[in-house]
PDB file of C-alpha atoms in Angstrom:
ATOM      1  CA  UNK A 197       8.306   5.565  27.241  1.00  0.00           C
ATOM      2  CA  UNK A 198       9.071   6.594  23.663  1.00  0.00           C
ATOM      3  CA  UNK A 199      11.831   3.438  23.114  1.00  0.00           C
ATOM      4  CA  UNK A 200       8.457   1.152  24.560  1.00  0.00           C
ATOM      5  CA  UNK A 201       5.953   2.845  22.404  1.00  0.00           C
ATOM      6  CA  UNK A 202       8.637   2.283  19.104  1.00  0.00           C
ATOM      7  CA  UNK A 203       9.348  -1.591  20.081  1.00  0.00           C
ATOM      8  CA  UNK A 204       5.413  -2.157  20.409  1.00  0.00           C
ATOM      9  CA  UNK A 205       4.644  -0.725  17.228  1.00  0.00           C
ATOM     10  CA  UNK A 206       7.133  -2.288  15.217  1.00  0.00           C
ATOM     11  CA  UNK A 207       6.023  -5.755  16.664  1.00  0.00           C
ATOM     12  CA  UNK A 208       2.502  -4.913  15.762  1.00  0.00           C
ATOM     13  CA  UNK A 209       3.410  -4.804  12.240  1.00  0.00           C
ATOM     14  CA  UNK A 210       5.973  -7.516  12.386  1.00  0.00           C
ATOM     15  CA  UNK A 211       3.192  -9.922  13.825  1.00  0.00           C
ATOM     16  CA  UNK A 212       0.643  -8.332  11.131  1.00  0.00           C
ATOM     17  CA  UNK A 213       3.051  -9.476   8.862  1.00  0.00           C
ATOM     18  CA  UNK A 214       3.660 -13.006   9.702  1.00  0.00           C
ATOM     19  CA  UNK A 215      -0.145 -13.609  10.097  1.00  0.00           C
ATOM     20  CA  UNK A 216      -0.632 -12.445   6.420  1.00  0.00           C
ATOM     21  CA  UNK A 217       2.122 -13.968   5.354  1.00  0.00           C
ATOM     22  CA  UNK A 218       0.160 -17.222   6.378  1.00  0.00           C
ATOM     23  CA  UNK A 219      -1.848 -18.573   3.298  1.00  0.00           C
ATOM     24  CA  UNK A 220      -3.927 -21.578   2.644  1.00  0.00           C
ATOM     25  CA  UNK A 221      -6.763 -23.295   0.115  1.00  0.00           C
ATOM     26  CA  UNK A 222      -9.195 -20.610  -0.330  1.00  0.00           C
ATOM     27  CA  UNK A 223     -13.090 -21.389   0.878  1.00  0.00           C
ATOM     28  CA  UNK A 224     -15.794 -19.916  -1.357  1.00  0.00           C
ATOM     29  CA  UNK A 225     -17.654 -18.865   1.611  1.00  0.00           C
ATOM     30  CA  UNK A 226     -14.975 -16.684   3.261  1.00  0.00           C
ATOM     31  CA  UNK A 227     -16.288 -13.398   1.950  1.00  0.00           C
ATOM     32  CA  UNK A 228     -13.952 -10.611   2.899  1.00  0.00           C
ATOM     33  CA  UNK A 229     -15.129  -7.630   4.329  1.00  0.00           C
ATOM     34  CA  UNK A 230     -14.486  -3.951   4.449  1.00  0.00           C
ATOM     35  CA  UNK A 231     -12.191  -3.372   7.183  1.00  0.00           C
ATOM     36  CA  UNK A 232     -13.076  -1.185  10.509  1.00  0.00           C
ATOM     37  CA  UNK A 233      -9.346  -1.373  12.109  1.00  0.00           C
ATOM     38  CA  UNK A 234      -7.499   0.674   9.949  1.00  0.00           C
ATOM     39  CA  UNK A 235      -6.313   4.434  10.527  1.00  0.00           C
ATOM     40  CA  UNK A 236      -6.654   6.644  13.488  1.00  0.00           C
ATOM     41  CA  UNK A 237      -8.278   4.334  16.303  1.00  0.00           C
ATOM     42  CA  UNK A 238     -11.723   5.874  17.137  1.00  0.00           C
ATOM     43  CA  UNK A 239     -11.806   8.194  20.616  1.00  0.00           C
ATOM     44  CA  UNK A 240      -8.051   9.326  19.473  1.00  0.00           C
ATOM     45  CA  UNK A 241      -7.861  13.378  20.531  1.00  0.00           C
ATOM     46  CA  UNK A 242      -5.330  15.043  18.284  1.00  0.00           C
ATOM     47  CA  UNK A 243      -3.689  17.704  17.828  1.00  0.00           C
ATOM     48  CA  UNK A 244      -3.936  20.147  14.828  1.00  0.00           C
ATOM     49  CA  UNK A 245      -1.096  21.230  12.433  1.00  0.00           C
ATOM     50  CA  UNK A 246      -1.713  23.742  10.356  1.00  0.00           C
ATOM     51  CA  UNK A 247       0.553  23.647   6.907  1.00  0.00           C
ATOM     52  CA  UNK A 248       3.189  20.850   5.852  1.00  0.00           C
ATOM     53  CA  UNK A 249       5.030  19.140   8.596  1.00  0.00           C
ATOM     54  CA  UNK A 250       9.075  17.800   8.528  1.00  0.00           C
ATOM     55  CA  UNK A 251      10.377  15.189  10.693  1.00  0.00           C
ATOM     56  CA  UNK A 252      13.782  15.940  11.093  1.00  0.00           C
ATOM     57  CA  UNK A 253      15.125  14.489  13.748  1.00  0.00           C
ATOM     58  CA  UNK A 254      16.195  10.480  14.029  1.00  0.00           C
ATOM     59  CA  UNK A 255      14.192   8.084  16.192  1.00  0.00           C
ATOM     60  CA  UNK A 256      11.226  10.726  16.793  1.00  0.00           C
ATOM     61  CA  UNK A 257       7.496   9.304  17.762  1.00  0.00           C
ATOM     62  CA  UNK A 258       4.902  11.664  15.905  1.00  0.00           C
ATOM     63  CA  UNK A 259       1.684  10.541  17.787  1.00  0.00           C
ATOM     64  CA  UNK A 260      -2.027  12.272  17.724  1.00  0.00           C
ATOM     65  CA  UNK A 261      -2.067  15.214  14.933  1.00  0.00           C
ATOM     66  CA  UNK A 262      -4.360  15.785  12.781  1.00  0.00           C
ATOM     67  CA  UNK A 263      -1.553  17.492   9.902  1.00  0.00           C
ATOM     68  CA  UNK A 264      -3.650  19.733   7.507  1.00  0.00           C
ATOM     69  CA  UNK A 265      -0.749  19.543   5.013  1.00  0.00           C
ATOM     70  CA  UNK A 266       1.950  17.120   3.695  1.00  0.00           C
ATOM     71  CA  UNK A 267       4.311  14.921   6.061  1.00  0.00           C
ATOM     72  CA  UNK A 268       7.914  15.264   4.947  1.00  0.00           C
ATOM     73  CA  UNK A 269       9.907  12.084   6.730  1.00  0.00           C
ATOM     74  CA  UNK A 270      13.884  12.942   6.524  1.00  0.00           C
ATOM     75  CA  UNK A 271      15.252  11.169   9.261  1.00  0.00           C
ATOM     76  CA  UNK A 272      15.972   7.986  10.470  1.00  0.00           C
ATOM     77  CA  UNK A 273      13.697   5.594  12.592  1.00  0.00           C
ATOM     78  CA  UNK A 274      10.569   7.413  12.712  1.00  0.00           C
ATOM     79  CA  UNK A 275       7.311   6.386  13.765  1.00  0.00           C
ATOM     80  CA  UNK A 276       3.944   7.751  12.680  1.00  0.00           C
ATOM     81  CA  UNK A 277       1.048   6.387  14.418  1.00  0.00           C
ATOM     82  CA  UNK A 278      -2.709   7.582  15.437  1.00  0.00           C
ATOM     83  CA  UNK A 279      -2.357  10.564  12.776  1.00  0.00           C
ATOM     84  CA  UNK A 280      -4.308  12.378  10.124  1.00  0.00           C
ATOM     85  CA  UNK A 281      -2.536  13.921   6.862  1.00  0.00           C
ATOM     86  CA  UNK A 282      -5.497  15.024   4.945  1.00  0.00           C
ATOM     87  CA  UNK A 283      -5.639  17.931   1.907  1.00  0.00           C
ATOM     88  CA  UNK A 284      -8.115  19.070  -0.423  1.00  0.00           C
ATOM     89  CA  UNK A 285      -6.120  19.666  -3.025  1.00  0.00           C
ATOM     90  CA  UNK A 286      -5.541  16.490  -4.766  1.00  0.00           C
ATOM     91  CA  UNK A 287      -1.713  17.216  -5.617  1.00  0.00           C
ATOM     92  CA  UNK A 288       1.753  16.312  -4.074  1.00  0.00           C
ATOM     93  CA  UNK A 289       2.553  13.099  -1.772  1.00  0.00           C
ATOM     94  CA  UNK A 290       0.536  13.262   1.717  1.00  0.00           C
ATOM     95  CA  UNK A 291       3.778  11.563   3.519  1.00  0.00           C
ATOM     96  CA  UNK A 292       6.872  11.315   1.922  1.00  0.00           C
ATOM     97  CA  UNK A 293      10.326   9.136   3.255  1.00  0.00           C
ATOM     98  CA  UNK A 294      13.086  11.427   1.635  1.00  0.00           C
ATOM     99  CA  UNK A 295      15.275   8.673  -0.177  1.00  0.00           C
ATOM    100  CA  UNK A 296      18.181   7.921   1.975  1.00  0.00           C
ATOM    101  CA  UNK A 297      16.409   7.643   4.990  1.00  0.00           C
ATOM    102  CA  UNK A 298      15.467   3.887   6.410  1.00  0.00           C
ATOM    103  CA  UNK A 299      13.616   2.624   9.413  1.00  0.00           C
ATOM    104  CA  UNK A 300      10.126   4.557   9.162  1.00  0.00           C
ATOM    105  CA  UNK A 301       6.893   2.676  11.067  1.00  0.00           C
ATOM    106  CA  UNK A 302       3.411   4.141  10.220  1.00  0.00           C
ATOM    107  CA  UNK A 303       0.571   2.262  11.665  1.00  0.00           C
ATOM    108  CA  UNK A 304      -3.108   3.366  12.571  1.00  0.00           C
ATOM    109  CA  UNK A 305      -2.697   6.800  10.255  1.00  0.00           C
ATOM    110  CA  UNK A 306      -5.027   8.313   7.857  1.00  0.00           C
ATOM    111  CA  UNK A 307      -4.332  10.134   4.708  1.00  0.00           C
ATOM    112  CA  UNK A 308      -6.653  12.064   2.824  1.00  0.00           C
ATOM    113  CA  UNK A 309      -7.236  13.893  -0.551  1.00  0.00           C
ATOM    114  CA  UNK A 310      -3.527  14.313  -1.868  1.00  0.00           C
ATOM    115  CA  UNK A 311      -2.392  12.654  -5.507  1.00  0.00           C
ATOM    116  CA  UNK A 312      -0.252  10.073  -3.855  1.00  0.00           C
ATOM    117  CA  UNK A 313      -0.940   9.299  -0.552  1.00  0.00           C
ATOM    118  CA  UNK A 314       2.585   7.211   0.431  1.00  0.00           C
ATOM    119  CA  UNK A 315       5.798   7.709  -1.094  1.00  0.00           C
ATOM    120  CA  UNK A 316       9.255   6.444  -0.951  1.00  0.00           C
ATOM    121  CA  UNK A 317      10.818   3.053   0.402  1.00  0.00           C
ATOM    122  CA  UNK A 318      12.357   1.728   3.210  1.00  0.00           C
ATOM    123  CA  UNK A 319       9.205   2.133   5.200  1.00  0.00           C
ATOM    124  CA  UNK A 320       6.562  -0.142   7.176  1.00  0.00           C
ATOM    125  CA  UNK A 321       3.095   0.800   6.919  1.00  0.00           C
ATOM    126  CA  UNK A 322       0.516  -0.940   8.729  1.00  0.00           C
ATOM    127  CA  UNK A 323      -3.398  -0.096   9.407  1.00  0.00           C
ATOM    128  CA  UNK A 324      -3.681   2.836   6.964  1.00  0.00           C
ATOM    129  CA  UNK A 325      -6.333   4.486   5.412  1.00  0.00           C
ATOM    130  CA  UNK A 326      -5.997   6.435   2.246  1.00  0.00           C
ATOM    131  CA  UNK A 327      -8.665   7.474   0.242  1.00  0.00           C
ATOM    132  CA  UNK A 328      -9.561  10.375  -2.165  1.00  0.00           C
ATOM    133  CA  UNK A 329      -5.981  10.221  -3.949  1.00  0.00           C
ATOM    134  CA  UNK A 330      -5.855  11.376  -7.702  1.00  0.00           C
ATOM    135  CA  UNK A 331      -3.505   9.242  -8.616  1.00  0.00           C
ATOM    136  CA  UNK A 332      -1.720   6.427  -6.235  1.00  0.00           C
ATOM    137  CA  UNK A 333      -2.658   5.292  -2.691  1.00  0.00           C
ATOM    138  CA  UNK A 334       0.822   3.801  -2.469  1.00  0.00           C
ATOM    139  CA  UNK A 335       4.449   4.683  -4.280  1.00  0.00           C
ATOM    140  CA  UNK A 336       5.790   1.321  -3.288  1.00  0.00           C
ATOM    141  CA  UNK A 337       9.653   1.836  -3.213  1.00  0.00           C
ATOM    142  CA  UNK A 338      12.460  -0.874  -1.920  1.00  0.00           C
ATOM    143  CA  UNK A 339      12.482  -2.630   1.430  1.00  0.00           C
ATOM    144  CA  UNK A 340       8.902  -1.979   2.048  1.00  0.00           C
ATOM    145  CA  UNK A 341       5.926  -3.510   4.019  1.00  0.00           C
ATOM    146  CA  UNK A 342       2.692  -2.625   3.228  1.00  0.00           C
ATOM    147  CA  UNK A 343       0.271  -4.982   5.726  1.00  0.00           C
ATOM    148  CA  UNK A 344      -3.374  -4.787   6.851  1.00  0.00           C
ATOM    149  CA  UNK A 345      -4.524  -1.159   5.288  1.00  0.00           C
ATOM    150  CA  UNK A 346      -7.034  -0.063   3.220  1.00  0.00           C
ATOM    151  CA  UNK A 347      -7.222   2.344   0.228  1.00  0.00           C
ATOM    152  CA  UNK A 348     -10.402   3.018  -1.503  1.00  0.00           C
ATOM    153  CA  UNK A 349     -12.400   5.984  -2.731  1.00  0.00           C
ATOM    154  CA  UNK A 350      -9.901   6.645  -5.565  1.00  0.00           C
ATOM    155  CA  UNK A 351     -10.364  10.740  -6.891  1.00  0.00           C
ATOM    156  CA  UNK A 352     -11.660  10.033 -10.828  1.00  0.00           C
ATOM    157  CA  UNK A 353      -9.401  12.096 -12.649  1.00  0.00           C
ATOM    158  CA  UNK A 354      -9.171  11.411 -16.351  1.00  0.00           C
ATOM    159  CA  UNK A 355      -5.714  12.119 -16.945  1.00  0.00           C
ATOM    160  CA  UNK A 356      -4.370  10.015 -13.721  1.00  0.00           C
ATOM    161  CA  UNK A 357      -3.443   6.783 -13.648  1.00  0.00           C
ATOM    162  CA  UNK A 358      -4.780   5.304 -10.230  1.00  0.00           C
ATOM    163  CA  UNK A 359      -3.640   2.585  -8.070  1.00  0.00           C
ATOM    164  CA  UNK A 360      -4.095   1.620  -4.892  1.00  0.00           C
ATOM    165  CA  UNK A 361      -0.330   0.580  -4.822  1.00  0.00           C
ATOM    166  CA  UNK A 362       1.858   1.023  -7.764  1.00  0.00           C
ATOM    167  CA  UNK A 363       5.772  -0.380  -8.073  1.00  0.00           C
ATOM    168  CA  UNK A 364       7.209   1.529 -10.984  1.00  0.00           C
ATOM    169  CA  UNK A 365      11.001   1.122 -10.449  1.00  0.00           C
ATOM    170  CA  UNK A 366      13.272  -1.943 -10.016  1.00  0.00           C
ATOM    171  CA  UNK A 367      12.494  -2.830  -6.488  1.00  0.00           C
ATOM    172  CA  UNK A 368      13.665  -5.379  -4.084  1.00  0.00           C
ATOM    173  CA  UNK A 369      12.482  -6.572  -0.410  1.00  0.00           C
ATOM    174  CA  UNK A 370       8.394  -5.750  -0.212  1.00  0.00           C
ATOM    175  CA  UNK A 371       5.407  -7.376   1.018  1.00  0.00           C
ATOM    176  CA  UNK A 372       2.341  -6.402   0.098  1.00  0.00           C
ATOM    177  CA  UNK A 373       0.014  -8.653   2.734  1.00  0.00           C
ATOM    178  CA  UNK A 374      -2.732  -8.193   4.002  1.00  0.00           C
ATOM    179  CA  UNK A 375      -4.671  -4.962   2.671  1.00  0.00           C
ATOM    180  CA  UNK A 376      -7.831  -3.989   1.409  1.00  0.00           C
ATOM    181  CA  UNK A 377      -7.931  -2.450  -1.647  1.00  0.00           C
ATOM    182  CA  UNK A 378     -10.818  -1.395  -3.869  1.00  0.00           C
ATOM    183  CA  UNK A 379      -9.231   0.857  -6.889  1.00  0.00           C
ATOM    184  CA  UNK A 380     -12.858   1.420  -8.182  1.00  0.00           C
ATOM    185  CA  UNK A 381     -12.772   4.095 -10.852  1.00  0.00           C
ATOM    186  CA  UNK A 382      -9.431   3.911 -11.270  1.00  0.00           C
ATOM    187  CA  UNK A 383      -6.501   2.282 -13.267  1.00  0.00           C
ATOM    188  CA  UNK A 384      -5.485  -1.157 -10.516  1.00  0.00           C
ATOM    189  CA  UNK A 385      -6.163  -2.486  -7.482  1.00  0.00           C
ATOM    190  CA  UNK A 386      -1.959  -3.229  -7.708  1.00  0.00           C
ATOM    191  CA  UNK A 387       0.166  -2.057 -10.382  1.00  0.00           C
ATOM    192  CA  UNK A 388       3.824  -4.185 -11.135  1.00  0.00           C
ATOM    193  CA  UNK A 389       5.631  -2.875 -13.894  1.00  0.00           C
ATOM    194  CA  UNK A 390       9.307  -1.289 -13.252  1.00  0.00           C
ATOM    195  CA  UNK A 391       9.110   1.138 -16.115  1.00  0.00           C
ATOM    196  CA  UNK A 392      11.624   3.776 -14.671  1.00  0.00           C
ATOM    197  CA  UNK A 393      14.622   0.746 -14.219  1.00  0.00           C
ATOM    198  CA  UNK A 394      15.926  -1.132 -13.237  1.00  0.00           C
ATOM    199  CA  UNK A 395      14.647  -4.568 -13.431  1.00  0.00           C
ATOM    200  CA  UNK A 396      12.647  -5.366 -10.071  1.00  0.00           C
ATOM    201  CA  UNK A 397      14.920  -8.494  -8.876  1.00  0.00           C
ATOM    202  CA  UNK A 398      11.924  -8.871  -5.417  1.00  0.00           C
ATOM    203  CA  UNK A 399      11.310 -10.512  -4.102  1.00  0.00           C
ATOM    204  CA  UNK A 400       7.905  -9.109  -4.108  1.00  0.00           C
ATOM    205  CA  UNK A 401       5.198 -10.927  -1.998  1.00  0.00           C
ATOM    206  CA  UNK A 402       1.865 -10.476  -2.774  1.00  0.00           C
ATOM    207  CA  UNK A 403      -0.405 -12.411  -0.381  1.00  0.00           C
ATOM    208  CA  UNK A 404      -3.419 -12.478   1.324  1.00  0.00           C
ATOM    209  CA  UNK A 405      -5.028  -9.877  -0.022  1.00  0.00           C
ATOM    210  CA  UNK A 406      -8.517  -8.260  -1.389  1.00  0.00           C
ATOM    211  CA  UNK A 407      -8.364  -6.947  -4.883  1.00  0.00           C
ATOM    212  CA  UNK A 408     -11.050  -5.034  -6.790  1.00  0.00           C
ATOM    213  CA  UNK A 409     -11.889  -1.994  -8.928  1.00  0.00           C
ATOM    214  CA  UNK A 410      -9.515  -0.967 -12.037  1.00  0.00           C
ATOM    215  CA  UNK A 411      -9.130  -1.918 -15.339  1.00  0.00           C
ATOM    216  CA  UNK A 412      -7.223  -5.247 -14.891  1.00  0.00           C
ATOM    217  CA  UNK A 413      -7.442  -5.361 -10.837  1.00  0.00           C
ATOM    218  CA  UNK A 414      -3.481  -6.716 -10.659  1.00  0.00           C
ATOM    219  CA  UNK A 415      -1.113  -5.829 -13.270  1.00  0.00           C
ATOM    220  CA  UNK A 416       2.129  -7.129 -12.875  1.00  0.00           C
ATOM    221  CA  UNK A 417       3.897  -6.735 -16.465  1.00  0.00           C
ATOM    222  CA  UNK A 418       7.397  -5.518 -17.914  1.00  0.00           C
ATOM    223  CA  UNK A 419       8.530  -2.241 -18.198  1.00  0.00           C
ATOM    224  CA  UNK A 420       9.368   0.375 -20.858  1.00  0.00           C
ATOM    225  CA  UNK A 421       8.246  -2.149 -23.406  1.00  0.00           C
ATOM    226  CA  UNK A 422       9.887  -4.918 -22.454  1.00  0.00           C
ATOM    227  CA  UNK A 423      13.337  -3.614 -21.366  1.00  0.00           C
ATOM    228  CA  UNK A 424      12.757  -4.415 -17.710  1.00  0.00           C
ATOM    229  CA  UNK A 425      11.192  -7.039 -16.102  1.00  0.00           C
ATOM    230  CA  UNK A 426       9.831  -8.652 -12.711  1.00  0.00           C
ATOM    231  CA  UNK A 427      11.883 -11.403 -11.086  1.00  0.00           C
ATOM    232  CA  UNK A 428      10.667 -13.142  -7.597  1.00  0.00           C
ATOM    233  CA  UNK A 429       6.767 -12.004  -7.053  1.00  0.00           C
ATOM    234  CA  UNK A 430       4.921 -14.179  -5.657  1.00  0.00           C
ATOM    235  CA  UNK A 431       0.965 -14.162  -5.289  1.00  0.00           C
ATOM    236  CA  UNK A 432      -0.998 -16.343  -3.221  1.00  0.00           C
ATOM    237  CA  UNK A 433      -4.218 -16.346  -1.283  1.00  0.00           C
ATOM    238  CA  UNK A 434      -5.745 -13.444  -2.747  1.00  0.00           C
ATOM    239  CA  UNK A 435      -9.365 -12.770  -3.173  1.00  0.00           C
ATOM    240  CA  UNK A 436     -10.875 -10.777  -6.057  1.00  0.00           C
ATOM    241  CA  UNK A 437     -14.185  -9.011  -6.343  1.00  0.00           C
ATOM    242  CA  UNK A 438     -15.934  -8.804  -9.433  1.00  0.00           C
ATOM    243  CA  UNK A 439     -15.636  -4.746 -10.297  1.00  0.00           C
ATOM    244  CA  UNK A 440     -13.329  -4.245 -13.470  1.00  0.00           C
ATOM    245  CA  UNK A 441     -13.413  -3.610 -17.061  1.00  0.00           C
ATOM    246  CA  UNK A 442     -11.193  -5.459 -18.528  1.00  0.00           C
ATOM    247  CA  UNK A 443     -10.318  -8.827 -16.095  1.00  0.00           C
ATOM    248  CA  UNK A 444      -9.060 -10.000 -12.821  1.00  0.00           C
ATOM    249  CA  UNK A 445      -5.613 -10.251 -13.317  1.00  0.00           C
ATOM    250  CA  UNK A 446      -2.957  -9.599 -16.095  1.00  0.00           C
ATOM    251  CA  UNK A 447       0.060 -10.827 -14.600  1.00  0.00           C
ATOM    252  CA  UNK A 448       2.583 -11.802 -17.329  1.00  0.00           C
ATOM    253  CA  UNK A 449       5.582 -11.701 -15.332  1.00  0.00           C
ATOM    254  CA  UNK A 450       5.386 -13.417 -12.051  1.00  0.00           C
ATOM    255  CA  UNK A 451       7.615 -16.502 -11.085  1.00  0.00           C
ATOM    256  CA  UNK A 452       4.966 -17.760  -8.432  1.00  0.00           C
ATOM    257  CA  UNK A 453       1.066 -17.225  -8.962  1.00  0.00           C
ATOM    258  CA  UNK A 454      -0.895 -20.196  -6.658  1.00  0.00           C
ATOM    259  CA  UNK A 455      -4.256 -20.535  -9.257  1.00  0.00           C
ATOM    260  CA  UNK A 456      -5.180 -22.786  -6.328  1.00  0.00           C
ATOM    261  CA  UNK A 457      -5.581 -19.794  -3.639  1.00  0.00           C
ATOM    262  CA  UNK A 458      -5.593 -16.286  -5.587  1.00  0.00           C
ATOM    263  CA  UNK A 459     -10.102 -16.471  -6.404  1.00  0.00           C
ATOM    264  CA  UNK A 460     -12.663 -14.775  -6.588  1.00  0.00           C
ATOM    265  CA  UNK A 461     -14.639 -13.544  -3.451  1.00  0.00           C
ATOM    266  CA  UNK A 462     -17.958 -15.092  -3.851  1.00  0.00           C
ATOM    267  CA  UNK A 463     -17.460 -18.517  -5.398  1.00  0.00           C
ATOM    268  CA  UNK A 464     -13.932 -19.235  -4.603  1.00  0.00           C
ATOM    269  CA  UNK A 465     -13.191 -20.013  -8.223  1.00  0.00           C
ATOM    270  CA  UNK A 466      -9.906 -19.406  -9.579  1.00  0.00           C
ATOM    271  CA  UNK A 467      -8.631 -16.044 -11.076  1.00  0.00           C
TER     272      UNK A 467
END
């Protein structure tokens, strides 16, 4: 049961992926909107867990808990699904993959109220909702799929530095298709820029997406002042809404941006 419950969710995501992996010539009239199929599926009865949480054991299914603390993920091939991680607090990672550890699915989950709300690499997250982080909705790390989840609702606190998703290190294998995500309030919608090293060789797909909120919605820039750079993002068929204070975009290193299909929402005009 658990081995057919693992194989279905991991095709969910992989066929998540390939449809927003699919891009085309964008239509000024396709207004995107918020999404209603993301985190714990309506009707779902869970089960409480009081305090922070540790998956330990390789090839577990965590299914139906409402976790009223963090998620620690240190062991291989684990899937998360139908499950709330919520705080109040505003600090620490809501689930964390301990580096070293590969193979983790999370689909239909909700996180709530922690400063990051996903961190680590080597994970697959599909149908999330974060919301009410202080400072990232995703710690995008290597070999990571981020597809068809929402973050929004960003905590406004001055000294953070917000992003829906932020890539901060010199990553390799991600996709980031699919999502939602409204960084209003906060620093970017997406955030590129592999300050901590090395340089981020990709590739790094960025497609299909809605952007909006931040200062420039999509950064994707060197890091450490010019010591490390991008290599292989690509961004295509993207829509933008019109919240930011600076601009749409400042992405000065990306090897593939389509001006043809990355627009704005409500004309379909290039960004």
């Amino acid at each position: 049961m658990r081995k057919n419950t693992r194989v279905a969710a991991i095709l969910a995501v992989v066929a998540l992926t390939i449809a927003a992996l699919s891009f085309s010539a964008a239509s000024a009239s396709a207004l995107v909107s918020v999404p209603t199929n993301v985190g714990v599926p309506t009707g779902t009865s869970l089960t409480t867990i009081t305090g922070d949480y540790t998956v330990s054991t390789a090839n577990s299914v965590l299914d139906a808990k409402d976790i009223n603390g963090k998620l620690i993920i240190s062991a291989n091939n684990v899937l998360v699904m139908r499950t709330k991680v919520r705080s109040t607090g505003h600090t620490g990672d809501g689930i964390t993959i301990t580096n070293g550890y590969t193979g983790t699915t999370i689909i239909d989950v909700t996180v709530i109220g922690f400063e990051n709300s996903v961190a680590g690499g080597n994970y697959n997250a599909a149908r999330l909702d974060v919301s009410d982080m202080a400072a990232d909705g995703f710690k995008v790390g290597s070999n990571t799929n981020i597809v068809g989840s929402y973050c929004h609702d960003v905590y406004v606190d001055e000294e953070a530095h917000a992003d829906c998703a932020q890539a901060q290190a010199g990553v390799v294998n991600v996709n980031i298709t699919g999502n939602y995500f409204d960084a209003t309030g906060g620093n970017s919608a997406l955030f590129i820029a592999p300050d901590l090293g090395p340089s981020a060789y990709g590739p790094i797909n960025v497609i299909n997406n809605y952007f909006n909120g931040g200062n420039y919605t999509v950064q994707a820039v060197n890091g450490a002042n010019g010591t490390y750079h991008n290599y292989r993002n690509v961004f295509a068929g993207n829509r933008w809404g019109n919240t930011h204070v600076y601009g749409y975009e400042n992405v000065a290193e990306v090897v593939y941006y389509d001006y043809a299909t990355n627009v704005r929402d409500d004309t379909g005009a290039g960004v």
